[in-house]
mmCIF file of C-alpha atoms in Angstrom:
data_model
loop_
_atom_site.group_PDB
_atom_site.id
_atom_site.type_symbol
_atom_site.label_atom_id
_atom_site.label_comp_id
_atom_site.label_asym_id
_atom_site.label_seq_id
_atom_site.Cartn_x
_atom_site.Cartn_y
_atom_site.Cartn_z
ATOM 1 C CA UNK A 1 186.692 102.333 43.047
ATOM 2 C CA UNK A 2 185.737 100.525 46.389
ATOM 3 C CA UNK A 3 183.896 102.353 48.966
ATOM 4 C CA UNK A 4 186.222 101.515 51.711
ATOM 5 C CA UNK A 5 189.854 101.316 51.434
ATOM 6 C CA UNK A 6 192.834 100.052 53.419
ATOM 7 C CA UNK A 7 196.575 98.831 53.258
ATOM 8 C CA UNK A 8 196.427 95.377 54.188
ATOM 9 C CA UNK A 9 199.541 95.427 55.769
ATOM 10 C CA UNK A 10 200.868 93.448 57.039
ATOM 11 C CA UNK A 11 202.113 96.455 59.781
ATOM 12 C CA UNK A 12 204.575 95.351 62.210
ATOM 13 C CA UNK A 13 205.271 97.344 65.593
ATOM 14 C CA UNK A 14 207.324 96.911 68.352
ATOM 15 C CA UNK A 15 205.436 96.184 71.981
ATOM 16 C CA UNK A 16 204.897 99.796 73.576
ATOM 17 C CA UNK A 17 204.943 101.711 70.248
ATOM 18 C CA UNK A 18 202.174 103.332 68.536
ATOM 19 C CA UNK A 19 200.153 101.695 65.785
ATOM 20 C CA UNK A 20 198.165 103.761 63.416
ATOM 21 C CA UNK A 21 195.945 101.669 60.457
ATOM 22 C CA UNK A 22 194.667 104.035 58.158
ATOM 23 C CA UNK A 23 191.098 103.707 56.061
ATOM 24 C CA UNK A 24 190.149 106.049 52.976
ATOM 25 C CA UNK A 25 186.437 106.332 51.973
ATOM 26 C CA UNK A 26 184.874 107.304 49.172
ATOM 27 C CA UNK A 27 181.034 108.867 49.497
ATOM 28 C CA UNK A 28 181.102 112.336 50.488
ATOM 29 C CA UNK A 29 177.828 111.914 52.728
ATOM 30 C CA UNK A 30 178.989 108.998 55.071
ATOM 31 C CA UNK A 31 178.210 109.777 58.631
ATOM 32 C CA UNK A 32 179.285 106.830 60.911
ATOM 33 C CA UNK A 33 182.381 105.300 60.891
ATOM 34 C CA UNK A 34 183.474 101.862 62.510
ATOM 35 C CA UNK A 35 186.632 99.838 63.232
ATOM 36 C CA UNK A 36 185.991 96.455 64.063
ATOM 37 C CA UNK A 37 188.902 94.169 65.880
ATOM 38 C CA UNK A 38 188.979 90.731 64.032
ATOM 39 C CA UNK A 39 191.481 87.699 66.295
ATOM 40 C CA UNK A 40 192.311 85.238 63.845
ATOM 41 C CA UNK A 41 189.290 82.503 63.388
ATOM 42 C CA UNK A 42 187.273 84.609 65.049
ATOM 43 C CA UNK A 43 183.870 87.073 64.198
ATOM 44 C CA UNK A 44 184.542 91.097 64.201
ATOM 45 C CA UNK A 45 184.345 93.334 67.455
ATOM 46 C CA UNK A 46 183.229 96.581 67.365
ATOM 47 C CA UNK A 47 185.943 98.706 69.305
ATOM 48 C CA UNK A 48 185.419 101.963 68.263
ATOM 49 C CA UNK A 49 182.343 104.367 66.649
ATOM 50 C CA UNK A 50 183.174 107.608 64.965
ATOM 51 C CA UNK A 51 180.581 110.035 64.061
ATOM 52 C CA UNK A 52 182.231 113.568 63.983
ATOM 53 C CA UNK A 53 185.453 115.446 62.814
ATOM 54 C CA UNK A 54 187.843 115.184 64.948
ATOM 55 C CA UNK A 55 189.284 112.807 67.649
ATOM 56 C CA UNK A 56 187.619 109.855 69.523
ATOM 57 C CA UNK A 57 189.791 108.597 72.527
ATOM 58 C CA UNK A 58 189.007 105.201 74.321
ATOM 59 C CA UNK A 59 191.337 103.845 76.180
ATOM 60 C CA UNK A 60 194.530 103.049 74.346
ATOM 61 C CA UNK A 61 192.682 103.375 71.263
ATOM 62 C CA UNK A 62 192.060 106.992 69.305
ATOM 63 C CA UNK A 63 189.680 107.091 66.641
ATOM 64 C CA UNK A 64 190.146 110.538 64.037
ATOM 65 C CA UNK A 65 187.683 111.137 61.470
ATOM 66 C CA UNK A 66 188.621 113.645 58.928
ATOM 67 C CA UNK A 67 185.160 114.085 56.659
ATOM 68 C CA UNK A 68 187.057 117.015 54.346
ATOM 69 C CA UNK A 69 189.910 114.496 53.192
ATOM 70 C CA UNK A 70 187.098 110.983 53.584
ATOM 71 C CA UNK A 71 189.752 109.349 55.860
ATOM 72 C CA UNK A 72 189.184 107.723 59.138
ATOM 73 C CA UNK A 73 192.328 106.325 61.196
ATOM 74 C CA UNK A 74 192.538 104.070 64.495
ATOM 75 C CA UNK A 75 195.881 104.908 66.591
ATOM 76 C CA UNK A 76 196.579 102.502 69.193
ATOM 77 C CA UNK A 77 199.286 103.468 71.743
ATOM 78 C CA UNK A 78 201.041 101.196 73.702
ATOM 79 C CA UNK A 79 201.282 98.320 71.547
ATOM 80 C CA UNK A 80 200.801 95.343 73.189
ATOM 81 C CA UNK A 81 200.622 91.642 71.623
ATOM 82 C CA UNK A 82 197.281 91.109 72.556
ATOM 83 C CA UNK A 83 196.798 93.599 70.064
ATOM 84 C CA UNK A 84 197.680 91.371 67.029
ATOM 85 C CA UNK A 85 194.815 90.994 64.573
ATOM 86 C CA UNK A 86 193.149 92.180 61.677
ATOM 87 C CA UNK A 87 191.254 96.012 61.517
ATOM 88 C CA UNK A 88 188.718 96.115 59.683
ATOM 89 C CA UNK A 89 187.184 100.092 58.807
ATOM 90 C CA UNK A 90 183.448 100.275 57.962
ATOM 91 C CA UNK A 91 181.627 103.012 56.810
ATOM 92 C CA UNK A 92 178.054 103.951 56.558
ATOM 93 C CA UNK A 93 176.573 105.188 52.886
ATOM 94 C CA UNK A 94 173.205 106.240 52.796
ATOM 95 C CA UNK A 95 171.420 105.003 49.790
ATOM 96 C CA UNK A 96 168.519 107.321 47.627
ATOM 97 C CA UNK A 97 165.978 104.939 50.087
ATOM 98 C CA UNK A 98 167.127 106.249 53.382
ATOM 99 C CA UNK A 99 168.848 103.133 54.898
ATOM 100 C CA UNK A 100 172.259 103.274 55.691
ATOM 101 C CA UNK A 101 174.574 100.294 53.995
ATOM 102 C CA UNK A 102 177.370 99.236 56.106
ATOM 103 C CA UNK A 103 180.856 98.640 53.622
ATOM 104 C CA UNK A 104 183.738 97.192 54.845
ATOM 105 C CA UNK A 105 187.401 97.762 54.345
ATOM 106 C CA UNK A 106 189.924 94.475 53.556
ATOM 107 C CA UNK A 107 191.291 94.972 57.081
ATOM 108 C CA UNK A 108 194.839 95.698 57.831
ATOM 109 C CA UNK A 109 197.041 92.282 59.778
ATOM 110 C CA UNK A 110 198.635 94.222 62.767
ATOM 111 C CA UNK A 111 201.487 91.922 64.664
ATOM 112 C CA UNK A 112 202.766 93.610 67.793
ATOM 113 C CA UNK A 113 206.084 92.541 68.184
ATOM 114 C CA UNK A 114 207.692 91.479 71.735
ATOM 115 C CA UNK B 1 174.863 94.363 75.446
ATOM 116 C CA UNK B 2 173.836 93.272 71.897
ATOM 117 C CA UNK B 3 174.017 88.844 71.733
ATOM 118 C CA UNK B 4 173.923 87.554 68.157
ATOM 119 C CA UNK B 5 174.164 83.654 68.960
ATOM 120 C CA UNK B 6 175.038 81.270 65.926
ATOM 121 C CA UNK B 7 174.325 77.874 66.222
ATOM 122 C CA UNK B 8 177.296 76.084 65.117
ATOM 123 C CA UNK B 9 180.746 77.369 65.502
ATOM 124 C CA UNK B 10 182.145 74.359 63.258
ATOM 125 C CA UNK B 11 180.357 72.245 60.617
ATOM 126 C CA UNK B 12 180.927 70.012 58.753
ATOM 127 C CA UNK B 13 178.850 68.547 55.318
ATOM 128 C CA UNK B 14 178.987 66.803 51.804
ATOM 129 C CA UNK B 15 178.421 68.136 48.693
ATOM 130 C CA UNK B 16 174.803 67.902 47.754
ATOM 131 C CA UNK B 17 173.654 68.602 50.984
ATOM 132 C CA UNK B 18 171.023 71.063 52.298
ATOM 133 C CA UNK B 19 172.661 73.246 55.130
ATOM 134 C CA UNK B 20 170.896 75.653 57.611
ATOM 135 C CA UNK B 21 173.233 78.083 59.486
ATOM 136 C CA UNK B 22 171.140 79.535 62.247
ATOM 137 C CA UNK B 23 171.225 82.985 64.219
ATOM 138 C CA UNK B 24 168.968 84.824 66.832
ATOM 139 C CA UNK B 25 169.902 87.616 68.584
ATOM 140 C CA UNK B 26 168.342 88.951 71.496
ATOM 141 C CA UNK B 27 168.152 92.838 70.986
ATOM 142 C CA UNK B 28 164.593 93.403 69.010
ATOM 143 C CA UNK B 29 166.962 94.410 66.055
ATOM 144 C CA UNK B 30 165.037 94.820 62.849
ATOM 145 C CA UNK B 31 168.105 93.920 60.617
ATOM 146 C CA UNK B 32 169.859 91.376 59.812
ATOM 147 C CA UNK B 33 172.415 90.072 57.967
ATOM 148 C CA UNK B 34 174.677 87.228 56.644
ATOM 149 C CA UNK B 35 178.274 87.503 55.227
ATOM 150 C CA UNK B 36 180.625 84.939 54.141
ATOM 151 C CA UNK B 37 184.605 85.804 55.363
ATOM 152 C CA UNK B 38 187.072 84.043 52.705
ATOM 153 C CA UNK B 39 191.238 84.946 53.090
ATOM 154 C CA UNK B 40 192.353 88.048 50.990
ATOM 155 C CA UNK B 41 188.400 88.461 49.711
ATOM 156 C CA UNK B 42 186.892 90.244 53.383
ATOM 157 C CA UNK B 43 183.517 90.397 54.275
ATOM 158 C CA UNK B 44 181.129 90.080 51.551
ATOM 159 C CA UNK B 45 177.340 90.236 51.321
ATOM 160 C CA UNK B 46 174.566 87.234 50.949
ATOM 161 C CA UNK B 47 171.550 88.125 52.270
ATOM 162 C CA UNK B 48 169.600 90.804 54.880
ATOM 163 C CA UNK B 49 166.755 91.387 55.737
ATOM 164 C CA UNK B 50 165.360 94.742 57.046
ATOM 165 C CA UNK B 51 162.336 93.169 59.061
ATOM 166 C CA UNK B 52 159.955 89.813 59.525
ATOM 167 C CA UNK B 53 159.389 88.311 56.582
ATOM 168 C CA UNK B 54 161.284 90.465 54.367
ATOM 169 C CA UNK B 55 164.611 89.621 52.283
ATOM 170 C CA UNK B 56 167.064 91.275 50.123
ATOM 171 C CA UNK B 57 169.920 89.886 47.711
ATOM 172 C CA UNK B 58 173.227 90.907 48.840
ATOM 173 C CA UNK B 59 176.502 90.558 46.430
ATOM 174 C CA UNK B 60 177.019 87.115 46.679
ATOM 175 C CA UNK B 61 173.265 85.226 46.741
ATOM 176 C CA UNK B 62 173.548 82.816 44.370
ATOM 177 C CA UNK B 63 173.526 79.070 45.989
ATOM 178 C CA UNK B 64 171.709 80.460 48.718
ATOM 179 C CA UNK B 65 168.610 81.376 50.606
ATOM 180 C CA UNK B 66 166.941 82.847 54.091
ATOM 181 C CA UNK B 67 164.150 83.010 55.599
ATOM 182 C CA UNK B 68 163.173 84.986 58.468
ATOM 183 C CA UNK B 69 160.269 84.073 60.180
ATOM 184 C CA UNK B 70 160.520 85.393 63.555
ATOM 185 C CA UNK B 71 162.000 88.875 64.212
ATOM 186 C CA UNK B 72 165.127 87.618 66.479
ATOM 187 C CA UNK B 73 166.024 84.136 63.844
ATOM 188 C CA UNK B 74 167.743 84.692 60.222
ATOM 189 C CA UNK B 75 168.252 81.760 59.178
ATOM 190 C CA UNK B 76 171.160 80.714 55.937
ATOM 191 C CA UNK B 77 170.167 77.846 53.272
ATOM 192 C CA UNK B 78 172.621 76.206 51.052
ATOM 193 C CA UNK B 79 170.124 74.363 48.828
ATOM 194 C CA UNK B 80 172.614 71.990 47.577
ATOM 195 C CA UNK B 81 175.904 72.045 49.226
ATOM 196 C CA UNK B 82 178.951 72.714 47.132
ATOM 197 C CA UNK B 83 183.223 73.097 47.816
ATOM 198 C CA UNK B 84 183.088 76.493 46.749
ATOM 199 C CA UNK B 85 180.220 77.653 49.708
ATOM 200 C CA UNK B 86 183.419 76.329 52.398
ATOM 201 C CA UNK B 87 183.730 79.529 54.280
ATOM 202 C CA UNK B 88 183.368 81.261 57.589
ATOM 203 C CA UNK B 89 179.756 82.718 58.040
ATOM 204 C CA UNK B 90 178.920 85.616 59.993
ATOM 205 C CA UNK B 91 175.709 87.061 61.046
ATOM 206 C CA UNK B 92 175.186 90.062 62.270
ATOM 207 C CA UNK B 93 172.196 92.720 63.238
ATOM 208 C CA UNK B 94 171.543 95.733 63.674
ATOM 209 C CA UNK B 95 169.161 97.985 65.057
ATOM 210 C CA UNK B 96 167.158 99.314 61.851
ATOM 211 C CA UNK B 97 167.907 100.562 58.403
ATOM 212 C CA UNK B 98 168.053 104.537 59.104
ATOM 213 C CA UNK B 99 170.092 103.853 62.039
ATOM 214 C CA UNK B 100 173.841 105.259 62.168
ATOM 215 C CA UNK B 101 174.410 102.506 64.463
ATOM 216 C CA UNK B 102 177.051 99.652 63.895
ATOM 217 C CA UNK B 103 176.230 95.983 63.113
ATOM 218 C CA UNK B 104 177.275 93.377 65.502
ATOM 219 C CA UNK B 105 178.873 90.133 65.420
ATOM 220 C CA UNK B 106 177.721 86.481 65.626
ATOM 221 C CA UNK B 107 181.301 84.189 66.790
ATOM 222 C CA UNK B 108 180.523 82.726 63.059
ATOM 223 C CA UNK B 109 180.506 79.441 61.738
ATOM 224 C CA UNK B 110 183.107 77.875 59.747
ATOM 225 C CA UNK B 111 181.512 75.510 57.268
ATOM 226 C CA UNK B 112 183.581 73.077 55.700
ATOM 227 C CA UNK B 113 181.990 70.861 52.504
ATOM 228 C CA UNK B 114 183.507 67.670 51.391
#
């Protein structure tokens, strides 16, 4: 089973709508949660952290972290184009040496249609 | 904010070749890291390193080496270039291994080998 998990889409949403990418995990003990924003060609942004149960709101963007059911989702309201790319979830495990190992999620294609 | 800086965004080389991909950033991080980004397989894992001098496999090592002499420069070998090593390769750092923090993004080079 991977450690990260999501539907690669592709996901399709009209402009103004509300996209919501979805990312299952699968260690128990995971404490920080990441989506990274990946343009095609280009290198991963961080856009959101997640640390917490609950709900993290930036912007357009709302990160929700639910550590009972190991699933982390990014909502984005008011579609726009610009937000067209690939999301990719990461999630921190901590190994039996203390550091924290970074997996990544596939990423999910999101087109934003006009 | 964090800079990761990669020296070459494209590159281009011949089979047989010995290739350095080069990355500094300039945020005293003690980790860092190099992934290689192929379609439908994600991000996956070469090398890190956790500190000067220091080196650990990843997933995906074979064909390749680092070296990290200086605490900001992580530097990628290919000891002898082959078609399979075309990819896009990312570095990224982060601030240490116990940290909850995120890693961040070089703008990655896409290697192409002939």
């Amino acid at each position: 089973q991977k450690e990260v998990e999501q539907n690669s889409g592709p996901l399709s949403v009209p402009e103004g709508a509300i996209a919501s990418l979805n990312c299952t995990y699968s260690d128990r003990v995971s404490q920080s949660f990441f989506w990274y924003r990946q343009y095609s060609g280009k290198s991963p942004e961080l856009i959101m952290s997640i640390y917490s149960n609950g709900d993290k709101e930036d912007g357009r963007f709302t990160a929700q972290l639910n550590k009972a059911s190991q699933y982390v989702s990014l909502l984005i309201r008011d579609s726009q184009p610009s937000d067209s790319a690939t999301y990719l979830c990461a999630v921190n495990v901590l190994d039996q040496t203390g550091a924290n190992n970074l997996f990544f999620g596939t990423g999910t294609r999101l087109t934003v249609i006009p | 904010d964090v800079k990761v800086t990669q020296s070459s965004r494209y590159l281009v080389k011949r089979t047989g070749e010995k290739v350095f991909l080069e990355c500094v950033q300039d945020m005293d991080h003690e980790n860092m890291f190099w992934y290689r980004q192929d379609p439908g397989l994600g991000l996956r894992l070469i090398y890190f390193s956790y500190d000067v001098k220091m080196k650990e496999k990843g997933d995906i090592p074979e064909g390749y080496s680092v070296s990290r002499e200086k605490k900001e420069r992580f530097s990628l070998i290919l000891e002898s270039a082959s078609t399979n090593q075309t990819s896009m390769y990312l570095c990224a750092s982060r601030l240490d291994r116990t940290s909850n923090q995120p890693q961040h993004f070089g703008d990655g080079t896409r290697l192409s080998i002939l």
